[in-house]
């Protein structure tokens, strides 16, 4: 068989492990030809691709990023090009396409599938917010990076009697904040799923200081926002070039707490370090399994599906089911976290 | 309520996170008193314990080991002392006991439960071989340590055209070997579940060298053993003190491969580094959740159970069910690993 | 003898290793009494201190922060209190004081010394900018954290064809930027010692893209600044609370490059993670040696000095010499870095 | 100019950083041609080499191992081939040769130099035992790996009241044992430089247990040996294949301590993990500087020398001086370590 692979969307540790696994399984076990499209769907639409043999994927298991490159998808352009893509896939003699990506990528995969392209998706997001799968690869690495940062910040906060506000990724779902906050021993966690009141954080910090604990660490997802009326937030500022720039919630919250508490509070914005670098062992294993099962699905003709972790098993679930709603943090997971603040 | 806690069996990263979580949930949310027995069941039988308040568990989340100490259980002594233990628990006015430990500890917990002691168990093993739970805390850390070692060994093996045999923990189940072997990109994995033939490994190495790949890494569980008649193994040697000492499988296999291949092959025995040190974020989160849910089970009176991860949920499962058989690596997980060798 | 110890100034990995080493050497080998002042000079002036025995320093070698607490010194207050401090030291029967700190702390130490207090200083700064010593502990850890961040950012920059601007610590000296930039493989390094022209960075990035390298990482010290007239920078912005806030150079430079290049450029501000957490082996060894030699100097009566690394030896150098000028990055070190851009 | 490069001897983190630095400096700044010989001197003698341009060294800075391969030198073969090598260098039109390696490699370099080949050496050894340079790259990484292992082992030793004997590399010099022992907080360090008496270790452990510290970690260099008559050691055992095999000192010492103490003592042999993998930031910087200065020396015609770190400077020192004697651990460094046991 001739199988096309592409990686699209934001960077995510484990992408190379999926690519390597697909190539090993398809080439070594089935004698397939594997083709890698460059820079995501852009490479598919422009017909830019290259053959991926065992040598091409040698030594990439532990490497962050993607050897195929990636690009964010402009949905409008893609919708227009969808029929074209089908024609392209047929003309080039591809028997199957495996797009590896997040919500946008999988939605596009579904459109291709609906248009008749034989597609098996592999979900990818550090945010862990894709329905139908227990976890996504990349998430464990992101949580690990954020946790290590909090481990480091706690010692410095403690020595200097300071409040630290750590902003982690998560625009629409708070999984990274939840798990890194629990693992890093944060004393407060703010998620997109639940507007927070800075007054509660002020109370928590003051209660800690009254018990002789002279520091606090608060973990806040970039998409968290204050409850209405609880804090002035979200008005853009004008920067030196005349652009309106919005201050991130981590920075805004640190200033707000400093003002209300009369104590030093500092923001730390972790940013893109959470997306890059060597994946953890967990993510390499999950990514490798996803690649393996995607090839199996191709050979069983189970198109229109994506790989998903369910308990300890990797199963195929319909793309349609996976992309209809975001997987957000449920209340009971938040309650578990709160008791160790 | 008055809740007793103890940690027993081999060391495991995450024990302190469980203890901390139990104390936070029980003391802060329920106003319970938490008592920690010292050195496992030994402390229970000898009546050695101390109160655990918030200060006692401050700063231990990221620390390996256990602040309570541990000891391996002599089963005979314990069986004899079981009634005694019950009397002790009643006399001291404990409302519940939470033993944290592996297969032996949980079997003992079940005996206590059968004797009428109100028990909620928390499973713990780096080996991940306890039935009824998808994963145990400590396992992810052990896999991480072994994977990092393999990452390091690959570069040196490659530069020096060498075969490396890495022996990891796992006496009865090969989970650590399976996942660290996959994550570390091993070219062969030997598990206790399936006797191996060194001839297969020789063939794999020679095939790699013939393709120009001038090194190989083999990951072998300490409990793996050669297929009958495939290799001379298991006769003890007499050391300089006249003791019979058995050579570990990693060392024996490296020598065997060197002899058959006529190439340098070196054993690396990772040993106890896999058991100690800072737990990964994954293990801290799982351990924290287990502690939280154990306290909930105590307050709901769900005794005779242990905490278990099922998919993304933590549930209670009967101790009886959990300790009847070991969870070993199934064939299909092994097949996934083989295709990326 | 009775020896007082204090830690002052910003947080720095290795402080606990110095304290531990002082206590071990003084208590075990000389039978001294060691007293730790709380929160830096504040504890000295207020008479807040406690005895440090072997138990007090058990398990702290690998821990970031300082068990004694720290505070930044208000120089005016200290100058006024200096005679007072001397009286306090005499009254309490201290035979020697070992202040561990940066430029401010050591200047204060010199004032105390001039006032007749028997002082031996231990230099401490992650910035590595203290004259008379080849290196300071804490620096290696900070460089390690920044390097790991750059390792991670490179993979994500490469996959997404992006320019990353990483801002590291270093207000007056660029050592962290220099060494983490070299170790992290940055393509441009901006130091406080040498005003930069964004046009040079634009040229470098364009040259890289023209060679097919579709990303770049630039490492900029927080104290770096553009050459006069080369870029609009340094005007404060008015934030939502009406405060004037200055945008850091990392953020300003990323926006400037994005505007000039017409390519995505993202700032990453590492901040306080560089100051906290487990010290590297290098820093633990240097800190331990400094502590040991400080006690030796006390017992030899070599007051008015501080410990310093010279080649492979630890020597005593006059405080007066150490604090007169900042150690900045010389031109030839910068030239070494430039050739691997 | 036409410059040849080779890497020889045991693996060492930082080799790739030197190669990359040489290529960048020589190609970009001087327009030189750089040639890499494969597998050390073997490639030189066999005439196997390839051109190294900027692309060839892209992405290797943080990678362990060596892209050129390495091999141990058989001195007899080399001596015989030395004139031949000279002829080869001349015939191929090389203007200079930069061998990167340890004591054996540099001795060979000196022989080449004496035979008239224009040579500039770069010292490399994880053992840090080359005279004339304050430190060698690779050493910091090895110490870091060993220290992290000890950090992990301490928690498990403490929880289980155990003695751990950690064997680290260092056949002739104990630098790794000294610094990782200090950084890892070992309670005893055994070096090749000073025969040890197990009775002293027994006494130390018993003294610790009597103070309530229920564990101990002992760091022993692979080349350490017991004082004559203090312990039965060094008789080979006969393994299952009839080969005589010597038990390493770590294993032998653990058994000896277990026997004398009547407590569990376990050996951990770190082995080749100390040689491989990503170099620390320190080692990348030092390796990069050595590469840079080697090219400078070539262009200044300063042959017969090697690069050396002296304080904060990189200088050229005569090969003759560097290889005459091993740099061992002096007594005063050992005394510093002992006071924190």
PDB file of C-alpha atoms in Angstrom, chain C residues 146-294:
ATOM      1  CA  UNK C 146      18.306  28.384  30.329  1.00  0.00           C
ATOM      2  CA  UNK C 147      20.097  25.889  28.087  1.00  0.00           C
ATOM      3  CA  UNK C 148      17.446  23.232  28.579  1.00  0.00           C
ATOM      4  CA  UNK C 149      14.798  25.800  27.709  1.00  0.00           C
ATOM      5  CA  UNK C 150      16.641  26.650  24.498  1.00  0.00           C
ATOM      6  CA  UNK C 151      17.007  22.952  23.632  1.00  0.00           C
ATOM      7  CA  UNK C 152      13.236  22.681  23.884  1.00  0.00           C
ATOM      8  CA  UNK C 153      12.525  25.888  22.005  1.00  0.00           C
ATOM      9  CA  UNK C 154      14.727  24.943  19.063  1.00  0.00           C
ATOM     10  CA  UNK C 155      12.626  21.947  18.122  1.00  0.00           C
ATOM     11  CA  UNK C 156       9.418  23.903  18.222  1.00  0.00           C
ATOM     12  CA  UNK C 157      10.933  26.886  16.401  1.00  0.00           C
ATOM     13  CA  UNK C 158      12.203  24.585  13.682  1.00  0.00           C
ATOM     14  CA  UNK C 159       8.900  22.794  13.172  1.00  0.00           C
ATOM     15  CA  UNK C 160       7.048  26.092  12.908  1.00  0.00           C
ATOM     16  CA  UNK C 161       9.569  28.243  11.095  1.00  0.00           C
ATOM     17  CA  UNK C 162       9.689  30.777  13.800  1.00  0.00           C
ATOM     18  CA  UNK C 163      12.084  33.183  15.479  1.00  0.00           C
ATOM     19  CA  UNK C 164      12.310  32.730  19.243  1.00  0.00           C
ATOM     20  CA  UNK C 165      13.705  35.439  21.513  1.00  0.00           C
ATOM     21  CA  UNK C 166      14.689  34.003  24.906  1.00  0.00           C
ATOM     22  CA  UNK C 167      15.244  36.496  27.686  1.00  0.00           C
ATOM     23  CA  UNK C 168      17.538  35.263  30.449  1.00  0.00           C
ATOM     24  CA  UNK C 169      18.720  36.916  33.661  1.00  0.00           C
ATOM     25  CA  UNK C 170      21.658  39.315  33.811  1.00  0.00           C
ATOM     26  CA  UNK C 171      20.944  42.958  34.493  1.00  0.00           C
ATOM     27  CA  UNK C 172      24.506  44.262  34.443  1.00  0.00           C
ATOM     28  CA  UNK C 173      26.583  41.359  33.130  1.00  0.00           C
ATOM     29  CA  UNK C 174      25.785  38.953  30.331  1.00  0.00           C
ATOM     30  CA  UNK C 175      27.395  35.729  31.587  1.00  0.00           C
ATOM     31  CA  UNK C 176      24.186  33.700  31.654  1.00  0.00           C
ATOM     32  CA  UNK C 177      23.249  34.862  28.162  1.00  0.00           C
ATOM     33  CA  UNK C 178      26.755  34.152  26.888  1.00  0.00           C
ATOM     34  CA  UNK C 179      27.087  30.624  28.233  1.00  0.00           C
ATOM     35  CA  UNK C 180      23.490  29.473  27.802  1.00  0.00           C
ATOM     36  CA  UNK C 181      23.475  31.015  24.341  1.00  0.00           C
ATOM     37  CA  UNK C 182      26.623  29.052  23.433  1.00  0.00           C
ATOM     38  CA  UNK C 183      25.383  25.844  25.059  1.00  0.00           C
ATOM     39  CA  UNK C 184      21.875  26.181  23.660  1.00  0.00           C
ATOM     40  CA  UNK C 185      23.151  26.927  20.182  1.00  0.00           C
ATOM     41  CA  UNK C 186      21.593  30.390  19.906  1.00  0.00           C
ATOM     42  CA  UNK C 187      22.056  32.194  16.604  1.00  0.00           C
ATOM     43  CA  UNK C 188      22.404  35.563  18.249  1.00  0.00           C
ATOM     44  CA  UNK C 189      23.340  36.725  21.754  1.00  0.00           C
ATOM     45  CA  UNK C 190      22.665  40.194  23.173  1.00  0.00           C
ATOM     46  CA  UNK C 191      24.526  41.305  26.285  1.00  0.00           C
ATOM     47  CA  UNK C 192      24.397  44.372  28.535  1.00  0.00           C
ATOM     48  CA  UNK C 193      28.105  44.867  27.786  1.00  0.00           C
ATOM     49  CA  UNK C 194      27.531  45.689  24.135  1.00  0.00           C
ATOM     50  CA  UNK C 195      24.535  47.554  22.686  1.00  0.00           C
ATOM     51  CA  UNK C 196      23.045  45.582  19.804  1.00  0.00           C
ATOM     52  CA  UNK C 197      21.534  46.703  16.531  1.00  0.00           C
ATOM     53  CA  UNK C 198      18.338  44.840  15.598  1.00  0.00           C
ATOM     54  CA  UNK C 199      19.355  45.282  11.961  1.00  0.00           C
ATOM     55  CA  UNK C 200      22.215  42.820  12.550  1.00  0.00           C
ATOM     56  CA  UNK C 201      19.786  40.258  13.926  1.00  0.00           C
ATOM     57  CA  UNK C 202      17.439  40.782  10.987  1.00  0.00           C
ATOM     58  CA  UNK C 203      20.339  40.201   8.621  1.00  0.00           C
ATOM     59  CA  UNK C 204      21.389  37.024  10.464  1.00  0.00           C
ATOM     60  CA  UNK C 205      17.862  35.596  10.377  1.00  0.00           C
ATOM     61  CA  UNK C 206      17.416  36.386   6.703  1.00  0.00           C
ATOM     62  CA  UNK C 207      20.763  34.844   5.889  1.00  0.00           C
ATOM     63  CA  UNK C 208      19.721  31.667   7.744  1.00  0.00           C
ATOM     64  CA  UNK C 209      16.395  31.454   5.932  1.00  0.00           C
ATOM     65  CA  UNK C 210      18.178  31.945   2.622  1.00  0.00           C
ATOM     66  CA  UNK C 211      20.314  28.879   3.464  1.00  0.00           C
ATOM     67  CA  UNK C 212      17.166  26.823   4.089  1.00  0.00           C
ATOM     68  CA  UNK C 213      17.347  26.967   7.900  1.00  0.00           C
ATOM     69  CA  UNK C 214      13.849  28.030   8.693  1.00  0.00           C
ATOM     70  CA  UNK C 215      14.156  29.178  12.280  1.00  0.00           C
ATOM     71  CA  UNK C 216      16.372  31.131  14.639  1.00  0.00           C
ATOM     72  CA  UNK C 217      16.836  31.430  18.380  1.00  0.00           C
ATOM     73  CA  UNK C 218      18.142  34.630  19.921  1.00  0.00           C
ATOM     74  CA  UNK C 219      19.302  34.771  23.525  1.00  0.00           C
ATOM     75  CA  UNK C 220      19.055  38.160  25.171  1.00  0.00           C
ATOM     76  CA  UNK C 221      20.096  39.191  28.675  1.00  0.00           C
ATOM     77  CA  UNK C 222      17.444  41.165  30.528  1.00  0.00           C
ATOM     78  CA  UNK C 223      19.919  44.045  30.782  1.00  0.00           C
ATOM     79  CA  UNK C 224      20.789  44.144  27.090  1.00  0.00           C
ATOM     80  CA  UNK C 225      19.773  47.260  25.222  1.00  0.00           C
ATOM     81  CA  UNK C 226      19.681  48.433  21.627  1.00  0.00           C
ATOM     82  CA  UNK C 227      22.316  50.800  20.280  1.00  0.00           C
ATOM     83  CA  UNK C 228      21.132  54.358  20.352  1.00  0.00           C
ATOM     84  CA  UNK C 229      18.781  55.148  17.545  1.00  0.00           C
ATOM     85  CA  UNK C 230      18.619  51.576  16.318  1.00  0.00           C
ATOM     86  CA  UNK C 231      15.205  50.768  17.741  1.00  0.00           C
ATOM     87  CA  UNK C 232      12.458  52.459  19.680  1.00  0.00           C
ATOM     88  CA  UNK C 233      12.728  51.118  23.204  1.00  0.00           C
ATOM     89  CA  UNK C 234      12.353  51.989  26.816  1.00  0.00           C
ATOM     90  CA  UNK C 235       9.290  54.177  26.872  1.00  0.00           C
ATOM     91  CA  UNK C 236       7.022  52.931  29.582  1.00  0.00           C
ATOM     92  CA  UNK C 237       3.502  51.856  28.763  1.00  0.00           C
ATOM     93  CA  UNK C 238       0.500  52.637  30.890  1.00  0.00           C
ATOM     94  CA  UNK C 239      -1.126  49.475  32.148  1.00  0.00           C
ATOM     95  CA  UNK C 240      -4.736  48.983  33.139  1.00  0.00           C
ATOM     96  CA  UNK C 241      -4.145  50.282  36.647  1.00  0.00           C
ATOM     97  CA  UNK C 242      -2.613  53.478  35.400  1.00  0.00           C
ATOM     98  CA  UNK C 243       0.921  52.367  36.323  1.00  0.00           C
ATOM     99  CA  UNK C 244       3.728  52.952  33.898  1.00  0.00           C
ATOM    100  CA  UNK C 245       5.209  49.579  33.007  1.00  0.00           C
ATOM    101  CA  UNK C 246       8.317  48.992  30.975  1.00  0.00           C
ATOM    102  CA  UNK C 247       8.243  46.196  28.498  1.00  0.00           C
ATOM    103  CA  UNK C 248      11.186  43.843  28.909  1.00  0.00           C
ATOM    104  CA  UNK C 249      13.800  43.781  26.176  1.00  0.00           C
ATOM    105  CA  UNK C 250      12.901  40.204  25.172  1.00  0.00           C
ATOM    106  CA  UNK C 251       9.316  41.109  24.416  1.00  0.00           C
ATOM    107  CA  UNK C 252      10.226  44.390  22.731  1.00  0.00           C
ATOM    108  CA  UNK C 253      12.844  42.718  20.563  1.00  0.00           C
ATOM    109  CA  UNK C 254      10.507  39.910  19.482  1.00  0.00           C
ATOM    110  CA  UNK C 255       7.909  42.431  18.347  1.00  0.00           C
ATOM    111  CA  UNK C 256      10.551  44.500  16.589  1.00  0.00           C
ATOM    112  CA  UNK C 257      11.904  41.475  14.720  1.00  0.00           C
ATOM    113  CA  UNK C 258       8.420  40.304  13.767  1.00  0.00           C
ATOM    114  CA  UNK C 259       7.656  43.726  12.374  1.00  0.00           C
ATOM    115  CA  UNK C 260      10.913  43.978  10.392  1.00  0.00           C
ATOM    116  CA  UNK C 261      11.065  40.366   9.210  1.00  0.00           C
ATOM    117  CA  UNK C 262       7.413  39.784   8.468  1.00  0.00           C
ATOM    118  CA  UNK C 263       7.796  36.407  10.182  1.00  0.00           C
ATOM    119  CA  UNK C 264       6.456  35.101  13.462  1.00  0.00           C
ATOM    120  CA  UNK C 265       8.771  35.975  16.355  1.00  0.00           C
ATOM    121  CA  UNK C 266       7.912  35.003  19.912  1.00  0.00           C
ATOM    122  CA  UNK C 267       9.387  36.103  23.215  1.00  0.00           C
ATOM    123  CA  UNK C 268      10.000  33.635  26.045  1.00  0.00           C
ATOM    124  CA  UNK C 269      10.899  35.217  29.384  1.00  0.00           C
ATOM    125  CA  UNK C 270      12.484  32.581  31.607  1.00  0.00           C
ATOM    126  CA  UNK C 271      12.377  34.609  34.802  1.00  0.00           C
ATOM    127  CA  UNK C 272      12.649  33.174  38.268  1.00  0.00           C
ATOM    128  CA  UNK C 273      12.931  29.506  37.271  1.00  0.00           C
ATOM    129  CA  UNK C 274      16.610  30.313  36.742  1.00  0.00           C
ATOM    130  CA  UNK C 275      17.011  31.099  40.443  1.00  0.00           C
ATOM    131  CA  UNK C 276      15.390  28.143  42.096  1.00  0.00           C
ATOM    132  CA  UNK C 277      15.472  24.429  42.482  1.00  0.00           C
ATOM    133  CA  UNK C 278      18.069  21.717  42.812  1.00  0.00           C
ATOM    134  CA  UNK C 279      21.600  22.966  42.168  1.00  0.00           C
ATOM    135  CA  UNK C 280      23.757  21.162  39.609  1.00  0.00           C
ATOM    136  CA  UNK C 281      26.583  18.929  40.819  1.00  0.00           C
ATOM    137  CA  UNK C 282      29.043  21.674  39.875  1.00  0.00           C
ATOM    138  CA  UNK C 283      27.314  24.216  42.078  1.00  0.00           C
ATOM    139  CA  UNK C 284      26.992  21.810  44.984  1.00  0.00           C
ATOM    140  CA  UNK C 285      30.703  21.059  44.889  1.00  0.00           C
ATOM    141  CA  UNK C 286      31.730  24.715  44.619  1.00  0.00           C
ATOM    142  CA  UNK C 287      29.314  25.747  47.384  1.00  0.00           C
ATOM    143  CA  UNK C 288      30.560  22.953  49.642  1.00  0.00           C
ATOM    144  CA  UNK C 289      34.165  23.960  49.058  1.00  0.00           C
ATOM    145  CA  UNK C 290      33.402  27.629  49.756  1.00  0.00           C
ATOM    146  CA  UNK C 291      31.770  26.691  53.057  1.00  0.00           C
ATOM    147  CA  UNK C 292      34.713  24.530  54.057  1.00  0.00           C
ATOM    148  CA  UNK C 293      37.282  27.201  53.251  1.00  0.00           C
ATOM    149  CA  UNK C 294      35.286  29.924  55.007  1.00  0.00           C
TER     150      UNK C 294
END
